mmJSON file of the N, C-alpha and C atoms, coordinates in Angstrom:
{"data_MODEL":{"atom_site":{
"group_PDB":["ATOM","ATOM","ATOM","ATOM","ATOM","ATOM","ATOM","ATOM","ATOM","ATOM","ATOM","ATOM","ATOM","ATOM","ATOM","ATOM","ATOM","ATOM","ATOM","ATOM","ATOM","ATOM","ATOM","ATOM","ATOM","ATOM","ATOM","ATOM","ATOM","ATOM","ATOM","ATOM","ATOM","ATOM","ATOM","ATOM","ATOM","ATOM","ATOM","ATOM","ATOM","ATOM","ATOM","ATOM","ATOM","ATOM","ATOM","ATOM","ATOM","ATOM","ATOM","ATOM","ATOM","ATOM","ATOM","ATOM","ATOM","ATOM","ATOM","ATOM","ATOM","ATOM","ATOM","ATOM","ATOM","ATOM","ATOM","ATOM","ATOM","ATOM","ATOM","ATOM","ATOM","ATOM","ATOM","ATOM","ATOM","ATOM","ATOM","ATOM","ATOM","ATOM","ATOM","ATOM","ATOM","ATOM","ATOM","ATOM","ATOM","ATOM","ATOM","ATOM","ATOM","ATOM","ATOM","ATOM","ATOM","ATOM","ATOM","ATOM","ATOM","ATOM","ATOM","ATOM","ATOM","ATOM","ATOM","ATOM","ATOM","ATOM","ATOM","ATOM","ATOM","ATOM","ATOM","ATOM","ATOM","ATOM","ATOM","ATOM","ATOM","ATOM","ATOM","ATOM","ATOM","ATOM","ATOM","ATOM","ATOM","ATOM","ATOM","ATOM","ATOM","ATOM","ATOM","ATOM","ATOM","ATOM","ATOM","ATOM","ATOM","ATOM","ATOM","ATOM","ATOM","ATOM","ATOM","ATOM","ATOM","ATOM","ATOM","ATOM","ATOM","ATOM","ATOM","ATOM","ATOM","ATOM","ATOM","ATOM","ATOM","ATOM","ATOM","ATOM","ATOM","ATOM","ATOM","ATOM","ATOM","ATOM","ATOM","ATOM","ATOM","ATOM","ATOM","ATOM","ATOM","ATOM","ATOM","ATOM","ATOM","ATOM","ATOM","ATOM","ATOM","ATOM","ATOM","ATOM","ATOM","ATOM","ATOM","ATOM","ATOM","ATOM","ATOM","ATOM","ATOM","ATOM","ATOM","ATOM","ATOM","ATOM","ATOM","ATOM","ATOM","ATOM","ATOM","ATOM","ATOM","ATOM","ATOM","ATOM","ATOM","ATOM","ATOM","ATOM","ATOM","ATOM","ATOM"],
"id":[1,2,3,4,5,6,7,8,9,10,11,12,13,14,15,16,17,18,19,20,21,22,23,24,25,26,27,28,29,30,31,32,33,34,35,36,37,38,39,40,41,42,43,44,45,46,47,48,49,50,51,52,53,54,55,56,57,58,59,60,61,62,63,64,65,66,67,68,69,70,71,72,73,74,75,76,77,78,79,80,81,82,83,84,85,86,87,88,89,90,91,92,93,94,95,96,97,98,99,100,101,102,103,104,105,106,107,108,109,110,111,112,113,114,115,116,117,118,119,120,121,122,123,124,125,126,127,128,129,130,131,132,133,134,135,136,137,138,139,140,141,142,143,144,145,146,147,148,149,150,151,152,153,154,155,156,157,158,159,160,161,162,163,164,165,166,167,168,169,170,171,172,173,174,175,176,177,178,179,180,181,182,183,184,185,186,187,188,189,190,191,192,193,194,195,196,197,198,199,200,201,202,203,204,205,206,207,208,209,210,211,212,213,214,215,216,217,218,219],
"type_symbol":["N","C","C","N","C","C","N","C","C","N","C","C","N","C","C","N","C","C","N","C","C","N","C","C","N","C","C","N","C","C","N","C","C","N","C","C","N","C","C","N","C","C","N","C","C","N","C","C","N","C","C","N","C","C","N","C","C","N","C","C","N","C","C","N","C","C","N","C","C","N","C","C","N","C","C","N","C","C","N","C","C","N","C","C","N","C","C","N","C","C","N","C","C","N","C","C","N","C","C","N","C","C","N","C","C","N","C","C","N","C","C","N","C","C","N","C","C","N","C","C","N","C","C","N","C","C","N","C","C","N","C","C","N","C","C","N","C","C","N","C","C","N","C","C","N","C","C","N","C","C","N","C","C","N","C","C","N","C","C","N","C","C","N","C","C","N","C","C","N","C","C","N","C","C","N","C","C","N","C","C","N","C","C","N","C","C","N","C","C","N","C","C","N","C","C","N","C","C","N","C","C","N","C","C","N","C","C","N","C","C","N","C","C","N","C","C","N","C","C"],
"label_atom_id":["N","CA","C","N","CA","C","N","CA","C","N","CA","C","N","CA","C","N","CA","C","N","CA","C","N","CA","C","N","CA","C","N","CA","C","N","CA","C","N","CA","C","N","CA","C","N","CA","C","N","CA","C","N","CA","C","N","CA","C","N","CA","C","N","CA","C","N","CA","C","N","CA","C","N","CA","C","N","CA","C","N","CA","C","N","CA","C","N","CA","C","N","CA","C","N","CA","C","N","CA","C","N","CA","C","N","CA","C","N","CA","C","N","CA","C","N","CA","C","N","CA","C","N","CA","C","N","CA","C","N","CA","C","N","CA","C","N","CA","C","N","CA","C","N","CA","C","N","CA","C","N","CA","C","N","CA","C","N","CA","C","N","CA","C","N","CA","C","N","CA","C","N","CA","C","N","CA","C","N","CA","C","N","CA","C","N","CA","C","N","CA","C","N","CA","C","N","CA","C","N","CA","C","N","CA","C","N","CA","C","N","CA","C","N","CA","C","N","CA","C","N","CA","C","N","CA","C","N","CA","C","N","CA","C","N","CA","C","N","CA","C","N","CA","C","N","CA","C","N","CA","C","N","CA","C"],
"label_alt_id":[null,null,null,null,null,null,null,null,null,null,null,null,null,null,null,null,null,null,null,null,null,null,null,null,null,null,null,null,null,null,null,null,null,null,null,null,null,null,null,null,null,null,null,null,null,null,null,null,null,null,null,null,null,null,null,null,null,null,null,null,null,null,null,null,null,null,null,null,null,null,null,null,null,null,null,null,null,null,null,null,null,null,null,null,null,null,null,null,null,null,null,null,null,null,null,null,null,null,null,null,null,null,null,null,null,null,null,null,null,null,null,null,null,null,null,null,null,null,null,null,null,null,null,null,null,null,null,null,null,null,null,null,null,null,null,null,null,null,null,null,null,null,null,null,null,null,null,null,null,null,null,null,null,null,null,null,null,null,null,null,null,null,null,null,null,null,null,null,null,null,null,null,null,null,null,null,null,null,null,null,null,null,null,null,null,null,null,null,null,null,null,null,null,null,null,null,null,null,null,null,null,null,null,null,null,null,null,null,null,null,null,null,null,null,null,null,null,null,null],
"label_comp_id":["MET","MET","MET","ARG","ARG","ARG","ASP","ASP","ASP","LEU","LEU","LEU","THR","THR","THR","ARG","ARG","ARG","TYR","TYR","TYR","CYS","CYS","CYS","THR","THR","THR","GLU","GLU","GLU","VAL","VAL","VAL","ILE","ILE","ILE","ARG","ARG","ARG","GLU","GLU","GLU","ARG","ARG","ARG","THR","THR","THR","ARG","ARG","ARG","GLU","GLU","GLU","ALA","ALA","ALA","GLN","GLN","GLN","ARG","ARG","ARG","LEU","LEU","LEU","LYS","LYS","LYS","LYS","LYS","LYS","LEU","LEU","LEU","LEU","LEU","LEU","GLU","GLU","GLU","ASP","ASP","ASP","ALA","ALA","ALA","GLY","GLY","GLY","ILE","ILE","ILE","LYS","LYS","LYS","LEU","LEU","LEU","SER","SER","SER","ALA","ALA","ALA","VAL","VAL","VAL","VAL","VAL","VAL","SER","SER","SER","ASP","ASP","ASP","LEU","LEU","LEU","LEU","LEU","LEU","GLY","GLY","GLY","LYS","LYS","LYS","SER","SER","SER","ALA","ALA","ALA","ARG","ARG","ARG","ALA","ALA","ALA","THR","THR","THR","LEU","LEU","LEU","GLU","GLU","GLU","ALA","ALA","ALA","LEU","LEU","LEU","ILE","ILE","ILE","ALA","ALA","ALA","ASP","ASP","ASP","GLU","GLU","GLU","CYS","CYS","CYS","ASP","ASP","ASP","PRO","PRO","PRO","LEU","LEU","LEU","VAL","VAL","VAL","LEU","LEU","LEU","ALA","ALA","ALA","GLU","GLU","GLU","MET","MET","MET","ALA","ALA","ALA","LYS","LYS","LYS","ALA","ALA","ALA","GLY","GLY","GLY","MET","MET","MET","ARG","ARG","ARG","ALA","ALA","ALA","THR","THR","THR"],
"label_asym_id":["A","A","A","A","A","A","A","A","A","A","A","A","A","A","A","A","A","A","A","A","A","A","A","A","A","A","A","A","A","A","A","A","A","A","A","A","A","A","A","A","A","A","A","A","A","A","A","A","A","A","A","A","A","A","A","A","A","A","A","A","A","A","A","A","A","A","A","A","A","A","A","A","A","A","A","A","A","A","A","A","A","A","A","A","A","A","A","A","A","A","A","A","A","A","A","A","A","A","A","A","A","A","A","A","A","A","A","A","A","A","A","A","A","A","A","A","A","A","A","A","A","A","A","A","A","A","A","A","A","A","A","A","A","A","A","A","A","A","A","A","A","A","A","A","A","A","A","A","A","A","A","A","A","A","A","A","A","A","A","A","A","A","A","A","A","A","A","A","A","A","A","A","A","A","A","A","A","A","A","A","A","A","A","A","A","A","A","A","A","A","A","A","A","A","A","A","A","A","A","A","A","A","A","A","A","A","A","A","A","A","A","A","A","A","A","A","A","A","A"],
"label_entity_id":["1","1","1","1","1","1","1","1","1","1","1","1","1","1","1","1","1","1","1","1","1","1","1","1","1","1","1","1","1","1","1","1","1","1","1","1","1","1","1","1","1","1","1","1","1","1","1","1","1","1","1","1","1","1","1","1","1","1","1","1","1","1","1","1","1","1","1","1","1","1","1","1","1","1","1","1","1","1","1","1","1","1","1","1","1","1","1","1","1","1","1","1","1","1","1","1","1","1","1","1","1","1","1","1","1","1","1","1","1","1","1","1","1","1","1","1","1","1","1","1","1","1","1","1","1","1","1","1","1","1","1","1","1","1","1","1","1","1","1","1","1","1","1","1","1","1","1","1","1","1","1","1","1","1","1","1","1","1","1","1","1","1","1","1","1","1","1","1","1","1","1","1","1","1","1","1","1","1","1","1","1","1","1","1","1","1","1","1","1","1","1","1","1","1","1","1","1","1","1","1","1","1","1","1","1","1","1","1","1","1","1","1","1","1","1","1","1","1","1"],
"label_seq_id":[1,1,1,2,2,2,3,3,3,4,4,4,5,5,5,6,6,6,7,7,7,8,8,8,9,9,9,10,10,10,11,11,11,12,12,12,13,13,13,14,14,14,15,15,15,16,16,16,17,17,17,18,18,18,19,19,19,20,20,20,21,21,21,22,22,22,23,23,23,24,24,24,25,25,25,26,26,26,27,27,27,28,28,28,29,29,29,30,30,30,31,31,31,32,32,32,33,33,33,34,34,34,35,35,35,36,36,36,37,37,37,38,38,38,39,39,39,40,40,40,41,41,41,42,42,42,43,43,43,44,44,44,45,45,45,46,46,46,47,47,47,48,48,48,49,49,49,50,50,50,51,51,51,52,52,52,53,53,53,54,54,54,55,55,55,56,56,56,57,57,57,58,58,58,59,59,59,60,60,60,61,61,61,62,62,62,63,63,63,64,64,64,65,65,65,66,66,66,67,67,67,68,68,68,69,69,69,70,70,70,71,71,71,72,72,72,73,73,73],
"pdbx_PDB_ins_code":[null,null,null,null,null,null,null,null,null,null,null,null,null,null,null,null,null,null,null,null,null,null,null,null,null,null,null,null,null,null,null,null,null,null,null,null,null,null,null,null,null,null,null,null,null,null,null,null,null,null,null,null,null,null,null,null,null,null,null,null,null,null,null,null,null,null,null,null,null,null,null,null,null,null,null,null,null,null,null,null,null,null,null,null,null,null,null,null,null,null,null,null,null,null,null,null,null,null,null,null,null,null,null,null,null,null,null,null,null,null,null,null,null,null,null,null,null,null,null,null,null,null,null,null,null,null,null,null,null,null,null,null,null,null,null,null,null,null,null,null,null,null,null,null,null,null,null,null,null,null,null,null,null,null,null,null,null,null,null,null,null,null,null,null,null,null,null,null,null,null,null,null,null,null,null,null,null,null,null,null,null,null,null,null,null,null,null,null,null,null,null,null,null,null,null,null,null,null,null,null,null,null,null,null,null,null,null,null,null,null,null,null,null,null,null,null,null,null,null],
"Cartn_x":[49.453,50.837,51.338,50.812,51.18,51.135,50.524,50.764,52.161,52.188,53.137,54.602,54.879,55.862,56.448,55.373,55.148,55.741,55.264,55.56,57.117,57.78,59.118,59.774,59.624,60.588,60.451,59.616,59.641,60.333,60.402,61.331,62.863,62.814,64.48,64.87,64.208,64.426,64.787,64.027,64.007,65.634,65.497,67.039,68.34,68.07,69.438,69.471,67.889,68.465,68.872,68.53,69.215,70.49,71.056,72.534,73.476,72.673,72.997,73.564,72.338,72.272,73.315,73.785,74.544,75.962,76.237,77.708,77.903,76.709,77.203,77.174,76.409,76.778,78.134,78.815,79.868,81.055,80.906,81.583,81.693,80.455,80.635,81.22,81.298,82.223,83.426,83.489,85.395,85.872,84.548,85.01,84.337,85.745,85.692,85.816,84.576,84.365,84.168,83.164,82.995,84.308,85.42,86.237,87.307,86.812,87.268,86.18,85.008,84.422,83.413,82.797,81.874,80.59,80.018,78.64,78.462,78.033,78.267,77.063,76.32,75.189,75.32,76.83,77.366,77.691,78.023,78.446,79.753,81.076,81.877,81.982,80.911,80.943,80.026,79.014,77.843,78.952,79.81,80.908,81.595,81.855,82.826,82.077,81.037,80.038,79.762,79.21,78.977,80.077,81.283,82.486,82.805,82.702,82.74,81.693,80.255,79.423,80.099,80.355,81.181,81.895,82.786,83.703,85.12,85.012,86.748,87.171,88.575,89.095,90.739,90.975,92.158,91.949,92.888,92.552,92.88,93.889,93.82,92.883,92.095,90.911,90.031,89.775,88.971,89.102,90.476,90.725,90.271,90.824,90.039,88.708,87.957,86.312,86.156,87.124,86.711,86.826,86.001,85.709,86.79,86.948,88.315,88.258,87.265,87.621,88.24,88.08,87.948,89.173,89.762,91.04,92.235,92.147,93.548,93.484,92.173,92.346,92.437],
"Cartn_y":[260.796,261.218,260.486,260.484,259.739,258.015,257.377,256.008,255.644,256.693,256.881,256.647,257.835,258.079,256.901,256.466,254.906,253.945,253.653,252.442,253.249,254.056,254.958,254.455,254.697,254.38,252.699,252.046,250.659,249.707,250.419,250.01,249.908,251.359,251.748,250.847,250.595,249.407,248.444,247.794,246.264,246.419,247.557,247.45,247.104,248.109,247.873,246.657,246.11,244.791,243.745,243.72,242.8,243.439,244.476,244.706,243.907,244.042,243.59,242.074,241.297,240.244,239.47,240.393,239.707,239.849,241.01,241.083,240.134,239.839,238.911,237.405,237.317,235.993,235.916,237.077,236.847,236.865,237.473,237.476,236.188,235.371,233.774,232.716,233.202,232.836,233.152,234.076,234.57,235.278,235.793,237.125,238.418,238.925,240.463,241.606,241.602,242.519,243.962,243.908,245.439,246.032,245.519,246.043,246.657,246.5,246.883,247.962,247.668,248.711,249.245,250.593,251.377,250.828,250.078,250.183,248.626,247.613,246.178,246.323,247.061,247.339,248.054,248.58,249.539,248.667,249.432,248.917,247.886,248.163,247.483,246.271,246.377,245.501,244.252,244.913,243.753,243.112,243.94,243.261,242.114,242.57,241.168,240.134,240.642,239.291,238.341,239.245,238.37,237.69,238.077,237.297,236.14,236.399,235.45,234.04,234.598,233.791,232.656,233.477,232.802,231.672,231.663,231.05,231.722,233.079,233.559,233.822,233.43,233.395,234.075,234.731,235.021,236.945,237.274,238.612,239.802,239.35,240.336,240.364,239.489,239.643,240.439,240.304,240.921,241.942,242.459,244.017,244.616,244.315,244.888,245.075,244.62,245.018,246.375,246.739,247.552,249.03,250.34,251.305,252.082,253.482,254.611,254.182,254.794,255.175,254.074,252.647,251.252,250.705,251.184,250.704,250.66,251.644,251.486,250.902,250.675,249.678,248.239],
"Cartn_z":[120.313,120.597,121.624,123.06,123.812,123.816,122.851,122.46,121.594,120.667,119.828,120.637,121.373,122.102,123.118,123.754,124.562,123.66,122.303,121.459,121.056,120.515,120.499,121.518,122.746,123.962,124.013,123.897,123.969,123.046,121.598,120.505,120.846,121.468,121.713,122.999,123.9,124.728,124.33,123.369,122.87,122.45,121.608,120.557,121.263,122.701,123.781,124.295,124.702,124.871,124.116,122.752,121.919,121.869,122.136,121.768,122.97,124.254,125.296,125.347,124.747,124.541,123.627,122.489,121.364,122.188,122.897,123.47,124.721,125.543,126.185,125.545,124.517,123.573,123.066,122.6,122.043,122.992,124.334,125.215,126.036,125.868,126.186,125.081,124.328,123.324,123.118,123.725,123.69,122.64,122.297,121.456,121.909,122.1,122.935,121.593,120.831,119.99,120.202,121.544,121.79,122.475,123.05,123.274,122.066,120.985,119.404,119.127,119.012,118.429,119.343,119.35,120.299,119.945,118.767,118.679,117.952,118.574,118.528,117.127,117.076,115.657,114.747,114.71,113.6,112.06,111.367,109.983,110.15,110.97,111.209,111.718,113.049,113.83,113.286,112.128,111.97,110.37,109.539,108.709,109.495,110.599,111.214,111.356,112.284,112.801,111.818,110.376,109.041,108.635,108.826,108.498,109.451,110.987,111.451,111.48,110.999,110.826,109.664,108.631,107.342,107.603,109.056,109.509,108.709,109.046,108.553,110.26,110.118,111.315,111.388,109.786,109.809,110.396,111.263,112.055,111.123,109.882,109.135,108.025,107.84,106.988,107.401,109.114,109.949,109.965,110.511,110.157,109.144,107.867,106.57,106.4,107.217,107.473,107.988,109.081,109.765,108.97,109.218,108.389,109.165,108.446,109.256,110.283,111.189,112.744,113.532,113.062,113.77,113.15,112.194,111.626,112.472,113.073,114.092,115.382,115.648,116.78,116.358],
"occupancy":[1.0,1.0,1.0,1.0,1.0,1.0,1.0,1.0,1.0,1.0,1.0,1.0,1.0,1.0,1.0,1.0,1.0,1.0,1.0,1.0,1.0,1.0,1.0,1.0,1.0,1.0,1.0,1.0,1.0,1.0,1.0,1.0,1.0,1.0,1.0,1.0,1.0,1.0,1.0,1.0,1.0,1.0,1.0,1.0,1.0,1.0,1.0,1.0,1.0,1.0,1.0,1.0,1.0,1.0,1.0,1.0,1.0,1.0,1.0,1.0,1.0,1.0,1.0,1.0,1.0,1.0,1.0,1.0,1.0,1.0,1.0,1.0,1.0,1.0,1.0,1.0,1.0,1.0,1.0,1.0,1.0,1.0,1.0,1.0,1.0,1.0,1.0,1.0,1.0,1.0,1.0,1.0,1.0,1.0,1.0,1.0,1.0,1.0,1.0,1.0,1.0,1.0,1.0,1.0,1.0,1.0,1.0,1.0,1.0,1.0,1.0,1.0,1.0,1.0,1.0,1.0,1.0,1.0,1.0,1.0,1.0,1.0,1.0,1.0,1.0,1.0,1.0,1.0,1.0,1.0,1.0,1.0,1.0,1.0,1.0,1.0,1.0,1.0,1.0,1.0,1.0,1.0,1.0,1.0,1.0,1.0,1.0,1.0,1.0,1.0,1.0,1.0,1.0,1.0,1.0,1.0,1.0,1.0,1.0,1.0,1.0,1.0,1.0,1.0,1.0,1.0,1.0,1.0,1.0,1.0,1.0,1.0,1.0,1.0,1.0,1.0,1.0,1.0,1.0,1.0,1.0,1.0,1.0,1.0,1.0,1.0,1.0,1.0,1.0,1.0,1.0,1.0,1.0,1.0,1.0,1.0,1.0,1.0,1.0,1.0,1.0,1.0,1.0,1.0,1.0,1.0,1.0,1.0,1.0,1.0,1.0,1.0,1.0,1.0,1.0,1.0,1.0,1.0,1.0],
"B_iso_or_equiv":[0.0,0.0,0.0,0.0,0.0,0.0,0.0,0.0,0.0,0.0,0.0,0.0,0.0,0.0,0.0,0.0,0.0,0.0,0.0,0.0,0.0,0.0,0.0,0.0,0.0,0.0,0.0,0.0,0.0,0.0,0.0,0.0,0.0,0.0,0.0,0.0,0.0,0.0,0.0,0.0,0.0,0.0,0.0,0.0,0.0,0.0,0.0,0.0,0.0,0.0,0.0,0.0,0.0,0.0,0.0,0.0,0.0,0.0,0.0,0.0,0.0,0.0,0.0,0.0,0.0,0.0,0.0,0.0,0.0,0.0,0.0,0.0,0.0,0.0,0.0,0.0,0.0,0.0,0.0,0.0,0.0,0.0,0.0,0.0,0.0,0.0,0.0,0.0,0.0,0.0,0.0,0.0,0.0,0.0,0.0,0.0,0.0,0.0,0.0,0.0,0.0,0.0,0.0,0.0,0.0,0.0,0.0,0.0,0.0,0.0,0.0,0.0,0.0,0.0,0.0,0.0,0.0,0.0,0.0,0.0,0.0,0.0,0.0,0.0,0.0,0.0,0.0,0.0,0.0,0.0,0.0,0.0,0.0,0.0,0.0,0.0,0.0,0.0,0.0,0.0,0.0,0.0,0.0,0.0,0.0,0.0,0.0,0.0,0.0,0.0,0.0,0.0,0.0,0.0,0.0,0.0,0.0,0.0,0.0,0.0,0.0,0.0,0.0,0.0,0.0,0.0,0.0,0.0,0.0,0.0,0.0,0.0,0.0,0.0,0.0,0.0,0.0,0.0,0.0,0.0,0.0,0.0,0.0,0.0,0.0,0.0,0.0,0.0,0.0,0.0,0.0,0.0,0.0,0.0,0.0,0.0,0.0,0.0,0.0,0.0,0.0,0.0,0.0,0.0,0.0,0.0,0.0,0.0,0.0,0.0,0.0,0.0,0.0,0.0,0.0,0.0,0.0,0.0,0.0],
"pdbx_formal_charge":[null,null,null,null,null,null,null,null,null,null,null,null,null,null,null,null,null,null,null,null,null,null,null,null,null,null,null,null,null,null,null,null,null,null,null,null,null,null,null,null,null,null,null,null,null,null,null,null,null,null,null,null,null,null,null,null,null,null,null,null,null,null,null,null,null,null,null,null,null,null,null,null,null,null,null,null,null,null,null,null,null,null,null,null,null,null,null,null,null,null,null,null,null,null,null,null,null,null,null,null,null,null,null,null,null,null,null,null,null,null,null,null,null,null,null,null,null,null,null,null,null,null,null,null,null,null,null,null,null,null,null,null,null,null,null,null,null,null,null,null,null,null,null,null,null,null,null,null,null,null,null,null,null,null,null,null,null,null,null,null,null,null,null,null,null,null,null,null,null,null,null,null,null,null,null,null,null,null,null,null,null,null,null,null,null,null,null,null,null,null,null,null,null,null,null,null,null,null,null,null,null,null,null,null,null,null,null,null,null,null,null,null,null,null,null,null,null,null,null],
"auth_seq_id":[1,1,1,2,2,2,3,3,3,4,4,4,5,5,5,6,6,6,7,7,7,8,8,8,9,9,9,10,10,10,11,11,11,12,12,12,13,13,13,14,14,14,15,15,15,16,16,16,17,17,17,18,18,18,19,19,19,20,20,20,21,21,21,22,22,22,23,23,23,24,24,24,25,25,25,26,26,26,27,27,27,28,28,28,29,29,29,30,30,30,31,31,31,32,32,32,33,33,33,34,34,34,35,35,35,36,36,36,37,37,37,38,38,38,39,39,39,40,40,40,41,41,41,42,42,42,43,43,43,44,44,44,45,45,45,46,46,46,47,47,47,48,48,48,49,49,49,50,50,50,51,51,51,52,52,52,53,53,53,54,54,54,55,55,55,56,56,56,57,57,57,58,58,58,59,59,59,60,60,60,61,61,61,62,62,62,63,63,63,64,64,64,65,65,65,66,66,66,67,67,67,68,68,68,69,69,69,70,70,70,71,71,71,72,72,72,73,73,73],
"auth_comp_id":["MET","MET","MET","ARG","ARG","ARG","ASP","ASP","ASP","LEU","LEU","LEU","THR","THR","THR","ARG","ARG","ARG","TYR","TYR","TYR","CYS","CYS","CYS","THR","THR","THR","GLU","GLU","GLU","VAL","VAL","VAL","ILE","ILE","ILE","ARG","ARG","ARG","GLU","GLU","GLU","ARG","ARG","ARG","THR","THR","THR","ARG","ARG","ARG","GLU","GLU","GLU","ALA","ALA","ALA","GLN","GLN","GLN","ARG","ARG","ARG","LEU","LEU","LEU","LYS","LYS","LYS","LYS","LYS","LYS","LEU","LEU","LEU","LEU","LEU","LEU","GLU","GLU","GLU","ASP","ASP","ASP","ALA","ALA","ALA","GLY","GLY","GLY","ILE","ILE","ILE","LYS","LYS","LYS","LEU","LEU","LEU","SER","SER","SER","ALA","ALA","ALA","VAL","VAL","VAL","VAL","VAL","VAL","SER","SER","SER","ASP","ASP","ASP","LEU","LEU","LEU","LEU","LEU","LEU","GLY","GLY","GLY","LYS","LYS","LYS","SER","SER","SER","ALA","ALA","ALA","ARG","ARG","ARG","ALA","ALA","ALA","THR","THR","THR","LEU","LEU","LEU","GLU","GLU","GLU","ALA","ALA","ALA","LEU","LEU","LEU","ILE","ILE","ILE","ALA","ALA","ALA","ASP","ASP","ASP","GLU","GLU","GLU","CYS","CYS","CYS","ASP","ASP","ASP","PRO","PRO","PRO","LEU","LEU","LEU","VAL","VAL","VAL","LEU","LEU","LEU","ALA","ALA","ALA","GLU","GLU","GLU","MET","MET","MET","ALA","ALA","ALA","LYS","LYS","LYS","ALA","ALA","ALA","GLY","GLY","GLY","MET","MET","MET","ARG","ARG","ARG","ALA","ALA","ALA","THR","THR","THR"],
"auth_asym_id":["A","A","A","A","A","A","A","A","A","A","A","A","A","A","A","A","A","A","A","A","A","A","A","A","A","A","A","A","A","A","A","A","A","A","A","A","A","A","A","A","A","A","A","A","A","A","A","A","A","A","A","A","A","A","A","A","A","A","A","A","A","A","A","A","A","A","A","A","A","A","A","A","A","A","A","A","A","A","A","A","A","A","A","A","A","A","A","A","A","A","A","A","A","A","A","A","A","A","A","A","A","A","A","A","A","A","A","A","A","A","A","A","A","A","A","A","A","A","A","A","A","A","A","A","A","A","A","A","A","A","A","A","A","A","A","A","A","A","A","A","A","A","A","A","A","A","A","A","A","A","A","A","A","A","A","A","A","A","A","A","A","A","A","A","A","A","A","A","A","A","A","A","A","A","A","A","A","A","A","A","A","A","A","A","A","A","A","A","A","A","A","A","A","A","A","A","A","A","A","A","A","A","A","A","A","A","A","A","A","A","A","A","A","A","A","A","A","A","A"],
"auth_atom_id":["N","CA","C","N","CA","C","N","CA","C","N","CA","C","N","CA","C","N","CA","C","N","CA","C","N","CA","C","N","CA","C","N","CA","C","N","CA","C","N","CA","C","N","CA","C","N","CA","C","N","CA","C","N","CA","C","N","CA","C","N","CA","C","N","CA","C","N","CA","C","N","CA","C","N","CA","C","N","CA","C","N","CA","C","N","CA","C","N","CA","C","N","CA","C","N","CA","C","N","CA","C","N","CA","C","N","CA","C","N","CA","C","N","CA","C","N","CA","C","N","CA","C","N","CA","C","N","CA","C","N","CA","C","N","CA","C","N","CA","C","N","CA","C","N","CA","C","N","CA","C","N","CA","C","N","CA","C","N","CA","C","N","CA","C","N","CA","C","N","CA","C","N","CA","C","N","CA","C","N","CA","C","N","CA","C","N","CA","C","N","CA","C","N","CA","C","N","CA","C","N","CA","C","N","CA","C","N","CA","C","N","CA","C","N","CA","C","N","CA","C","N","CA","C","N","CA","C","N","CA","C","N","CA","C","N","CA","C","N","CA","C","N","CA","C","N","CA","C","N","CA","C","N","CA","C"],
"pdbx_PDB_model_num":[1,1,1,1,1,1,1,1,1,1,1,1,1,1,1,1,1,1,1,1,1,1,1,1,1,1,1,1,1,1,1,1,1,1,1,1,1,1,1,1,1,1,1,1,1,1,1,1,1,1,1,1,1,1,1,1,1,1,1,1,1,1,1,1,1,1,1,1,1,1,1,1,1,1,1,1,1,1,1,1,1,1,1,1,1,1,1,1,1,1,1,1,1,1,1,1,1,1,1,1,1,1,1,1,1,1,1,1,1,1,1,1,1,1,1,1,1,1,1,1,1,1,1,1,1,1,1,1,1,1,1,1,1,1,1,1,1,1,1,1,1,1,1,1,1,1,1,1,1,1,1,1,1,1,1,1,1,1,1,1,1,1,1,1,1,1,1,1,1,1,1,1,1,1,1,1,1,1,1,1,1,1,1,1,1,1,1,1,1,1,1,1,1,1,1,1,1,1,1,1,1,1,1,1,1,1,1,1,1,1,1,1,1,1,1,1,1,1,1]
}}}
């Protein structure tokens, strides 16, 4: 049980590290997505990131990818 707990803790830490790396990478590229979404790994943020990867630049199109809670922002 102790090993499982340690493993789960390490997986959570690694996920957090990856989210921080993603945030830094986006900010270095001039994309302040973290100012709009609370979770960079959430559904809306992932859809927006996929659109950016597909070379979508139109803010209206990107805004349409937002789910209900993020639309107002």
